[in-house]
mmCIF file of C-alpha atoms in Angstrom:
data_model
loop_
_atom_site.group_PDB
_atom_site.id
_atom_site.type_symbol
_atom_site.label_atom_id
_atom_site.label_comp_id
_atom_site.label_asym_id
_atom_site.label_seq_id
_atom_site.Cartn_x
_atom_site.Cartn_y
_atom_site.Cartn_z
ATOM 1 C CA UNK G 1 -41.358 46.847 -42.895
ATOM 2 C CA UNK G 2 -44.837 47.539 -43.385
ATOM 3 C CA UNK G 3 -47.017 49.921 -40.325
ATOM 4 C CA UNK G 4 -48.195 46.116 -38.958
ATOM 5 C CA UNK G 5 -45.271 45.083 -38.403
ATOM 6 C CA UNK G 6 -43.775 48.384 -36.664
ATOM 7 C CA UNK G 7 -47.309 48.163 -34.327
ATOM 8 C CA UNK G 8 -46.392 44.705 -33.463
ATOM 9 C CA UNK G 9 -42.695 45.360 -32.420
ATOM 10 C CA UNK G 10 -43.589 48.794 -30.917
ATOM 11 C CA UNK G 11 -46.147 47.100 -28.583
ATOM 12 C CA UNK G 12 -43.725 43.869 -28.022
ATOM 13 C CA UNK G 13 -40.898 46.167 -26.762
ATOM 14 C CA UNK G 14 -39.249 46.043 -23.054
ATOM 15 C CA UNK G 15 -40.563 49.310 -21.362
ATOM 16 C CA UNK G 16 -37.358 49.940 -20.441
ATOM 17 C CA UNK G 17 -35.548 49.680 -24.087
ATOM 18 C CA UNK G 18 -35.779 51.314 -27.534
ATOM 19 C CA UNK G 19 -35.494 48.146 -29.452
ATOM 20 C CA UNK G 20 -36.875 44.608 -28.937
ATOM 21 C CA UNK G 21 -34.314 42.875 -30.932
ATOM 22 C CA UNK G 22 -30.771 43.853 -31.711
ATOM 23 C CA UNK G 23 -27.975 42.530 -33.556
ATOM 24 C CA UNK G 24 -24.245 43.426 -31.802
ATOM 25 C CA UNK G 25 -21.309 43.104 -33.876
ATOM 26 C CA UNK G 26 -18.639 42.056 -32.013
ATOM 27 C CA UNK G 27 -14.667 42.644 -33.520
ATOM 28 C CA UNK G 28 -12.180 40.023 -33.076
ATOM 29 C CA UNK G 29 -9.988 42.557 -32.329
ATOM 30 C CA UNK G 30 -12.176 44.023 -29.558
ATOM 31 C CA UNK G 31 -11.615 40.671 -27.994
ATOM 32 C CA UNK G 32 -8.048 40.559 -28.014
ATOM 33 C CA UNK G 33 -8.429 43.385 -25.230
ATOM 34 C CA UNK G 34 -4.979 44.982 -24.377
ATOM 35 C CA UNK G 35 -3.570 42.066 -27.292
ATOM 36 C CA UNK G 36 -0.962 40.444 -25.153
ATOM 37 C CA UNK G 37 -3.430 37.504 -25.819
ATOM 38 C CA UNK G 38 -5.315 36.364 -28.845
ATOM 39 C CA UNK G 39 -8.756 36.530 -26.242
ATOM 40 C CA UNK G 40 -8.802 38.444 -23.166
ATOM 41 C CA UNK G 41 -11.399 36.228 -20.693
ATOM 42 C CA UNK G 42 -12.214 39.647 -19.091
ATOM 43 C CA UNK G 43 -13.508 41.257 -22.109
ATOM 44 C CA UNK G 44 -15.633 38.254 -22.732
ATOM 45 C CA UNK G 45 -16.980 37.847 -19.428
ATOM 46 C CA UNK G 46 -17.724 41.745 -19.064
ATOM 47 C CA UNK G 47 -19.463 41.343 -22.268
ATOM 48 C CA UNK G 48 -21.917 38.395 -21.093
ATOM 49 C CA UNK G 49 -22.607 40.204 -18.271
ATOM 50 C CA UNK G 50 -23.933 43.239 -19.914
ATOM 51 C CA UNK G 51 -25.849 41.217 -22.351
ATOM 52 C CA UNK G 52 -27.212 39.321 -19.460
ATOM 53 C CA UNK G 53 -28.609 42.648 -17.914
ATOM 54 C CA UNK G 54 -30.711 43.585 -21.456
ATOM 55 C CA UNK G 55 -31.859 40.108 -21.762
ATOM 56 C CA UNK G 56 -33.503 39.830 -18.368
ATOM 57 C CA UNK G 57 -35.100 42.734 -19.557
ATOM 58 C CA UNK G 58 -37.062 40.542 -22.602
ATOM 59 C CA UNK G 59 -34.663 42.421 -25.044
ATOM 60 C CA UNK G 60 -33.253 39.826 -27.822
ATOM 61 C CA UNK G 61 -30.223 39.889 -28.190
ATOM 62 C CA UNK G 62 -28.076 38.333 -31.419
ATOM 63 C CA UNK G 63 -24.283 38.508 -31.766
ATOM 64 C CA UNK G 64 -21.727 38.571 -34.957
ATOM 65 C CA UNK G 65 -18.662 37.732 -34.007
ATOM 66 C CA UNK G 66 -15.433 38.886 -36.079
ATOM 67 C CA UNK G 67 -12.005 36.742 -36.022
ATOM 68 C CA UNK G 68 -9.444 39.094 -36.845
ATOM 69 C CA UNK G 69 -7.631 38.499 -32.961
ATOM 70 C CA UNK G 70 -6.788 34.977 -34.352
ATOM 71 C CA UNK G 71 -6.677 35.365 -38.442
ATOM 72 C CA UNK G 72 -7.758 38.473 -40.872
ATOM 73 C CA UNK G 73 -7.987 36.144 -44.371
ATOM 74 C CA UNK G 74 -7.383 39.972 -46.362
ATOM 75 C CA UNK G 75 -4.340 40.204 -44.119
ATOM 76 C CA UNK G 76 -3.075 36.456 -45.148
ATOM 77 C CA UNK G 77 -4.064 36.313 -48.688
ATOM 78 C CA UNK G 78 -1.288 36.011 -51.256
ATOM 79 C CA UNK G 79 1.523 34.798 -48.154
ATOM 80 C CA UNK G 80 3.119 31.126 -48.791
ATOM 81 C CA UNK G 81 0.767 30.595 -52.131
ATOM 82 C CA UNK G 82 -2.562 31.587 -50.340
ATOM 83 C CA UNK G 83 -5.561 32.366 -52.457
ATOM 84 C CA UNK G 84 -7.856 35.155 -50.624
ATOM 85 C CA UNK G 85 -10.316 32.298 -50.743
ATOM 86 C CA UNK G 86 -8.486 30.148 -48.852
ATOM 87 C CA UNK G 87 -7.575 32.563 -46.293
ATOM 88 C CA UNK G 88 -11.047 33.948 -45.994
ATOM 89 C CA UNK G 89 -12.051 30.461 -44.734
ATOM 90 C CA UNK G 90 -9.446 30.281 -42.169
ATOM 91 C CA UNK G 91 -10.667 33.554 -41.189
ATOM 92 C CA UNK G 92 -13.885 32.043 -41.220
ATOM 93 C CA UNK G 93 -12.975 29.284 -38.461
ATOM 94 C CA UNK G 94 -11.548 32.141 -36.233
ATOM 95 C CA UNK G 95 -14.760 33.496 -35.913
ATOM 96 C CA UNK G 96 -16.747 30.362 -34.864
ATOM 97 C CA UNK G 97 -13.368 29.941 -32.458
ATOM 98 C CA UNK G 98 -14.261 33.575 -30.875
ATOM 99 C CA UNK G 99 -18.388 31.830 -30.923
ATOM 100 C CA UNK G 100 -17.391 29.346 -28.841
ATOM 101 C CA UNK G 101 -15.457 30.755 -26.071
ATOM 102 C CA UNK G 102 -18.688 33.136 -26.070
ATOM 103 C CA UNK G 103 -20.777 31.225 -25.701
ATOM 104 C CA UNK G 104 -18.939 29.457 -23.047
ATOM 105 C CA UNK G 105 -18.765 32.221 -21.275
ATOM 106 C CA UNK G 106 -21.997 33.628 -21.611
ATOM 107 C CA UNK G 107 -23.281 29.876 -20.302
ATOM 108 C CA UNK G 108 -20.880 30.142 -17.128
ATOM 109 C CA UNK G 109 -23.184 32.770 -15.824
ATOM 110 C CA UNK G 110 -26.727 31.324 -16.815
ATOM 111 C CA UNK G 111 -26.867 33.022 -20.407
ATOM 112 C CA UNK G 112 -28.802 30.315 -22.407
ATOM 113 C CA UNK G 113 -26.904 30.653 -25.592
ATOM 114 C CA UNK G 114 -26.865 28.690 -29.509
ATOM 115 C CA UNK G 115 -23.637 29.207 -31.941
ATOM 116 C CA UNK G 116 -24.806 28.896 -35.401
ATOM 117 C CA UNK G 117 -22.534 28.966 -38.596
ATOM 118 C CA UNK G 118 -22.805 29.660 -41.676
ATOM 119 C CA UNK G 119 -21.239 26.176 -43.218
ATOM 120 C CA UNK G 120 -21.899 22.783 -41.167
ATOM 121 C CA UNK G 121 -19.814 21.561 -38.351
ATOM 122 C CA UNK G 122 -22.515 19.253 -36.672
ATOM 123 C CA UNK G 123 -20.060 18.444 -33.751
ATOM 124 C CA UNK G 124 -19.453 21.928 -32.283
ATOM 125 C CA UNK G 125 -22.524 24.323 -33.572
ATOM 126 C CA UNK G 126 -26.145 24.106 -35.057
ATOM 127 C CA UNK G 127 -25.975 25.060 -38.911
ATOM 128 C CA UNK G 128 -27.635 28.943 -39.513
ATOM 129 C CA UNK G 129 -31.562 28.183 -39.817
ATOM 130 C CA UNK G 130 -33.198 31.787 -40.118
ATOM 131 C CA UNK G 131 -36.174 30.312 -38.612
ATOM 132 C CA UNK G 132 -34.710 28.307 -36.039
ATOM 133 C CA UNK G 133 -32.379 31.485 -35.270
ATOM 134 C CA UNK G 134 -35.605 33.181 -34.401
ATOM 135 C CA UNK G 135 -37.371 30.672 -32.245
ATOM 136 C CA UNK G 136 -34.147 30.688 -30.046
ATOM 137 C CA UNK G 137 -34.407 34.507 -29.511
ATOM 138 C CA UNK G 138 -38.089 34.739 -28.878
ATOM 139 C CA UNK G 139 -37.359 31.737 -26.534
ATOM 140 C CA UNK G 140 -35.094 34.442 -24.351
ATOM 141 C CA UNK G 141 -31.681 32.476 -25.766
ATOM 142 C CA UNK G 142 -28.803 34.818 -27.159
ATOM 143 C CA UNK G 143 -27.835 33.501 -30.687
ATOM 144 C CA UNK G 144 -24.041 33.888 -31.624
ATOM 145 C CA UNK G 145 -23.649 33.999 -35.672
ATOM 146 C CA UNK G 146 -20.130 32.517 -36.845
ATOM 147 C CA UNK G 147 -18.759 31.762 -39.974
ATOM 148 C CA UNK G 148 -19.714 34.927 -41.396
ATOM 149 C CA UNK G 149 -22.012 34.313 -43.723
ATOM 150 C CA UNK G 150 -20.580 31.519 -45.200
ATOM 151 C CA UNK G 151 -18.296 32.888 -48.864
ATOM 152 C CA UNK G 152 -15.038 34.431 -49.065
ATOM 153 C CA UNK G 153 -14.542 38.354 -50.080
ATOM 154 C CA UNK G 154 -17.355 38.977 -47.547
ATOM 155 C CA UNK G 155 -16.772 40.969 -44.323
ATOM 156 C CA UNK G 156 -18.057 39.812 -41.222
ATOM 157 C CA UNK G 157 -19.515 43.114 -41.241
ATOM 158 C CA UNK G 158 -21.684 42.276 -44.198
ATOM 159 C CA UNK G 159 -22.258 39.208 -42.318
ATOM 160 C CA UNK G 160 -24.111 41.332 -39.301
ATOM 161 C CA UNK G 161 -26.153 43.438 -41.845
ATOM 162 C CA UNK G 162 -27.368 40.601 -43.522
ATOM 163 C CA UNK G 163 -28.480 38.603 -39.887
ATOM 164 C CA UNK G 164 -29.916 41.419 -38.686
ATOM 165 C CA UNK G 165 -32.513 42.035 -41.606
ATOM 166 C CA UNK G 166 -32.539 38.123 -42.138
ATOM 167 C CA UNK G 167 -33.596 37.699 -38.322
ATOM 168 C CA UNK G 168 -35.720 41.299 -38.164
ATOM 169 C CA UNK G 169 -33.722 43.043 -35.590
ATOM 170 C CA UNK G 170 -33.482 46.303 -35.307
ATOM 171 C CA UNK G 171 -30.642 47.853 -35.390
ATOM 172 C CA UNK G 172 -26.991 46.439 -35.846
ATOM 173 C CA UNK G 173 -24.705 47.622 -32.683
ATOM 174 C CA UNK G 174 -21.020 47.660 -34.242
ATOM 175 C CA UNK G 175 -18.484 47.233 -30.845
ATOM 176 C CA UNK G 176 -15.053 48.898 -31.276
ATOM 177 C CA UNK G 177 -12.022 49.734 -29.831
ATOM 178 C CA UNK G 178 -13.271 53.095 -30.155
ATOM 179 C CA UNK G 179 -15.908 55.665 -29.075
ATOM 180 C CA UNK G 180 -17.637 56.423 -32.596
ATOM 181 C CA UNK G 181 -17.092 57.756 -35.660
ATOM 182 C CA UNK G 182 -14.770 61.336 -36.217
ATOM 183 C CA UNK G 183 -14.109 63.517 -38.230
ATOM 184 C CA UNK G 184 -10.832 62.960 -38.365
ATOM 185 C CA UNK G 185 -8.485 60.626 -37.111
ATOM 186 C CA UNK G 186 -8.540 61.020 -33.721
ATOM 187 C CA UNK G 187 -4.973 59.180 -32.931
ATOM 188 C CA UNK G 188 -3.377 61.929 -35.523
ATOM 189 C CA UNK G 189 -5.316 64.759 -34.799
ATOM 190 C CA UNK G 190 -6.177 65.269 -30.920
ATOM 191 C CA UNK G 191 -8.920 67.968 -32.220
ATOM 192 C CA UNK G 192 -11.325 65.223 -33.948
ATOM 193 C CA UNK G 193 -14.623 65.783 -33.088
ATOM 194 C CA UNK G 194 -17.186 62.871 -32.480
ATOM 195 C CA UNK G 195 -19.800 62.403 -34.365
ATOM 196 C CA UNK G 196 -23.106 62.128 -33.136
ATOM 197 C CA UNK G 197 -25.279 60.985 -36.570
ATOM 198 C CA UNK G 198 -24.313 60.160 -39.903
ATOM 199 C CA UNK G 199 -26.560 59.505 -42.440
ATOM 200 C CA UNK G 200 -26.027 56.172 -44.852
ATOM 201 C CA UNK G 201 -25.168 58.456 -47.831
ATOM 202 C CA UNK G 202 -22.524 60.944 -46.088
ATOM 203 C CA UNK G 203 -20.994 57.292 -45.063
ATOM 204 C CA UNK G 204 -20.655 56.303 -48.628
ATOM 205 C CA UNK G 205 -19.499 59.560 -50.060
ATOM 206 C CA UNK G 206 -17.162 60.271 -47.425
ATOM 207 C CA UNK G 207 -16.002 56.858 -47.467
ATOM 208 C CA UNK G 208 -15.359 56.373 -43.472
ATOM 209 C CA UNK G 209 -14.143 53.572 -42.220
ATOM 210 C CA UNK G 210 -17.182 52.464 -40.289
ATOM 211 C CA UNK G 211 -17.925 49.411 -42.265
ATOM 212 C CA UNK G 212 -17.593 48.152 -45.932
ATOM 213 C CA UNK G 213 -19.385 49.359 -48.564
ATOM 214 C CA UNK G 214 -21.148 46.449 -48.901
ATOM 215 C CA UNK G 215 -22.406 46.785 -45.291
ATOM 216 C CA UNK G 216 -23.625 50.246 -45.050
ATOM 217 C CA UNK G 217 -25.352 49.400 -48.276
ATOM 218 C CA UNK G 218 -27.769 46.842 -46.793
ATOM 219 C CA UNK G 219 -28.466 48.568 -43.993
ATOM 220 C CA UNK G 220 -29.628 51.487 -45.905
ATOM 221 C CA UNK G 221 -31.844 49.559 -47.962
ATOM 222 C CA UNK G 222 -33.379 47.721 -45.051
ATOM 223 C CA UNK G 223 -33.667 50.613 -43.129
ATOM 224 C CA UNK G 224 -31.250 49.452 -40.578
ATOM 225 C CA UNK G 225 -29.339 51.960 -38.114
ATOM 226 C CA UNK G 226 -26.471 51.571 -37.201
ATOM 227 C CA UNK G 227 -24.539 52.275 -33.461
ATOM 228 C CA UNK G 228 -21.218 52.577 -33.437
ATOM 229 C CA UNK G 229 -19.436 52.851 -30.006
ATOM 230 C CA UNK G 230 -16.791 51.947 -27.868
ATOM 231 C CA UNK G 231 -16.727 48.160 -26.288
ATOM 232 C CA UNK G 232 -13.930 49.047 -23.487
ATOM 233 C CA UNK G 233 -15.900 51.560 -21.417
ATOM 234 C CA UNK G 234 -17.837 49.974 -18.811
ATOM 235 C CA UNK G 235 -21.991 50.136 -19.718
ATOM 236 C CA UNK G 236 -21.769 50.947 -22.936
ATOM 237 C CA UNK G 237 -22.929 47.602 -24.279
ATOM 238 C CA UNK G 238 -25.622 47.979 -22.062
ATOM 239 C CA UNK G 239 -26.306 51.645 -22.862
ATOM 240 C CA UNK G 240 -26.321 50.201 -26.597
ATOM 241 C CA UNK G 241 -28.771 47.697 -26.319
ATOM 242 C CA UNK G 242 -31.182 49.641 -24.656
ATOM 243 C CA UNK G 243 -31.000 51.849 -26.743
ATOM 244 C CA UNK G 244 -29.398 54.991 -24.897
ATOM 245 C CA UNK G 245 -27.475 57.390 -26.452
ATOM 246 C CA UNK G 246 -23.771 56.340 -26.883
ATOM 247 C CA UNK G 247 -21.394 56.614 -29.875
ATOM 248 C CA UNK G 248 -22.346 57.611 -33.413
ATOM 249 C CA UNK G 249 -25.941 56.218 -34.951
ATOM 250 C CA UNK G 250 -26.125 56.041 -38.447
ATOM 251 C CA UNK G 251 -29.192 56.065 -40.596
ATOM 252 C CA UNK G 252 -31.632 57.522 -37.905
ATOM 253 C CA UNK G 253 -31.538 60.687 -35.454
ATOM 254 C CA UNK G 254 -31.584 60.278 -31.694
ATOM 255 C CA UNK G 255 -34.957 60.402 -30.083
ATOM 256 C CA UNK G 256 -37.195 58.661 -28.657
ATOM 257 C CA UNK G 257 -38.694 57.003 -31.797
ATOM 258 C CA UNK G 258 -35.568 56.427 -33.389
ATOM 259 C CA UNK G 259 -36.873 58.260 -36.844
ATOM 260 C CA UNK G 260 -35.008 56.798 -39.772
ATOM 261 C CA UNK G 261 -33.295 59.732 -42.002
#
């Protein structure tokens, strides 16, 4: 990004916020709440709300969502004759599933919001137009990306790394079912310390379960951090967006201009 383009989104940014325009990965499973159902309407609606308190704030706000509540293709592939192709499409229309109750949800309390996907289905989404993407978000609309992006053997993770530098956000917000990354397994070990940064490379030679390979890889070479941090807990989407300090940020250090390491 060259020093223009960092005067232009410095000066363009909420007072309020760190970042102008953020990507939030969203997990299927984080939807699936306390998974007695496949989507729990209360973890939807709580996160519309907090994504309604950034955006009245001029912050632009983008969404991956995962599918793995509904169908996890790597999960599937190889059962009853099913090629991880195949699966990774079904997994594929779980996503733009998760999309649409989104952005049904977001609309029930006045969020103007577009799905787009990454393959065509005319009757229920818009198609993914990077430029078209853009002009919703500078129009104050939240944009939900679904499909992934669109080919199998490619996370939905992958999918948000690649939006996010496609649509100039950022920073890519990863929402979990838990509060960052540790140093050890925290459900094994009950002395696993939080992490507060990470850099890209101790990521990749550490090989922590963050996100793929594949996504950690773009983001370094975009220079995108990455905030990884717990969904459930009340404000934390909101903390997220704005730019506060919650979970573990990867890529950059925490202060007030965000310095990429």
């Amino acid at each position: 990004m060259s020093s223009f383009q960092l005067s232009m989104n410095e000066s363009s940014k909420p007072a309020s916020s760190r970042w102008r325009r953020v990507l939030l990965k969203v997990s299927g499973e984080a939807l699936a709440g306390d998974q007695l159902q496949n989507i729990d309407p209360k973890i939807t609606m709580a996160i519309a709300r907090e994504v309604a308190s950034v955006t009245r704030l001029g912050i632009e706000v983008a969404l991956v969502v995962g599918g793995g509540n509904i169908f996890r293709g790597s999960s599937w592939a190889g059962c009853s004759g099913l090629d991880r192709s195949s699966a990774d499409y079904i997994g594929m229309l779980a996503t733009v599933m998760n999309a649409i109750f989104l952005q049904a949800t977001m609309e029930s309390i006045g969020i103007p919001t577009r799905v787009q996907t990454a393959f065509r289905m005319s009757e229920v989404a818009e198609p993914y137009i990077r430029r078209r993407a853009v002009r919703h978000l500078e129009k104050g609309r939240v944009v939900i990306f679904a499909a992934g992006i669109g080919n199998p053997f490619f996370t939905t993770d992958t999918a948000a790394a690649l939006r996010c530098a496609e649509i100039n956000a950022e920073v890519v917000l990863k929402a979990t079912n838990v509060d960052g990354v540790f140093d050890d397994d925290p459900k094994l070990n009950p002395e696993a310390r939080l992490l507060d940064t990470l850099t890209y490379q101790e990521v990749i030679s550490k090989d922590l379960s963050v996100m793929d390979m594949t996504a950690i890889t773009l983001c370094q070479e975009n220079n995108i951090p990455v905030v990884v941090f717990n969904l459930n807990k009340p404000g934390n989407i909101e903390k997220a967006i704005k730019g506060e300090k919650v979970g573990t940020l990867i890529g950059a250090t925490w202060n007030s201009t965000m310095s990429i390491t």
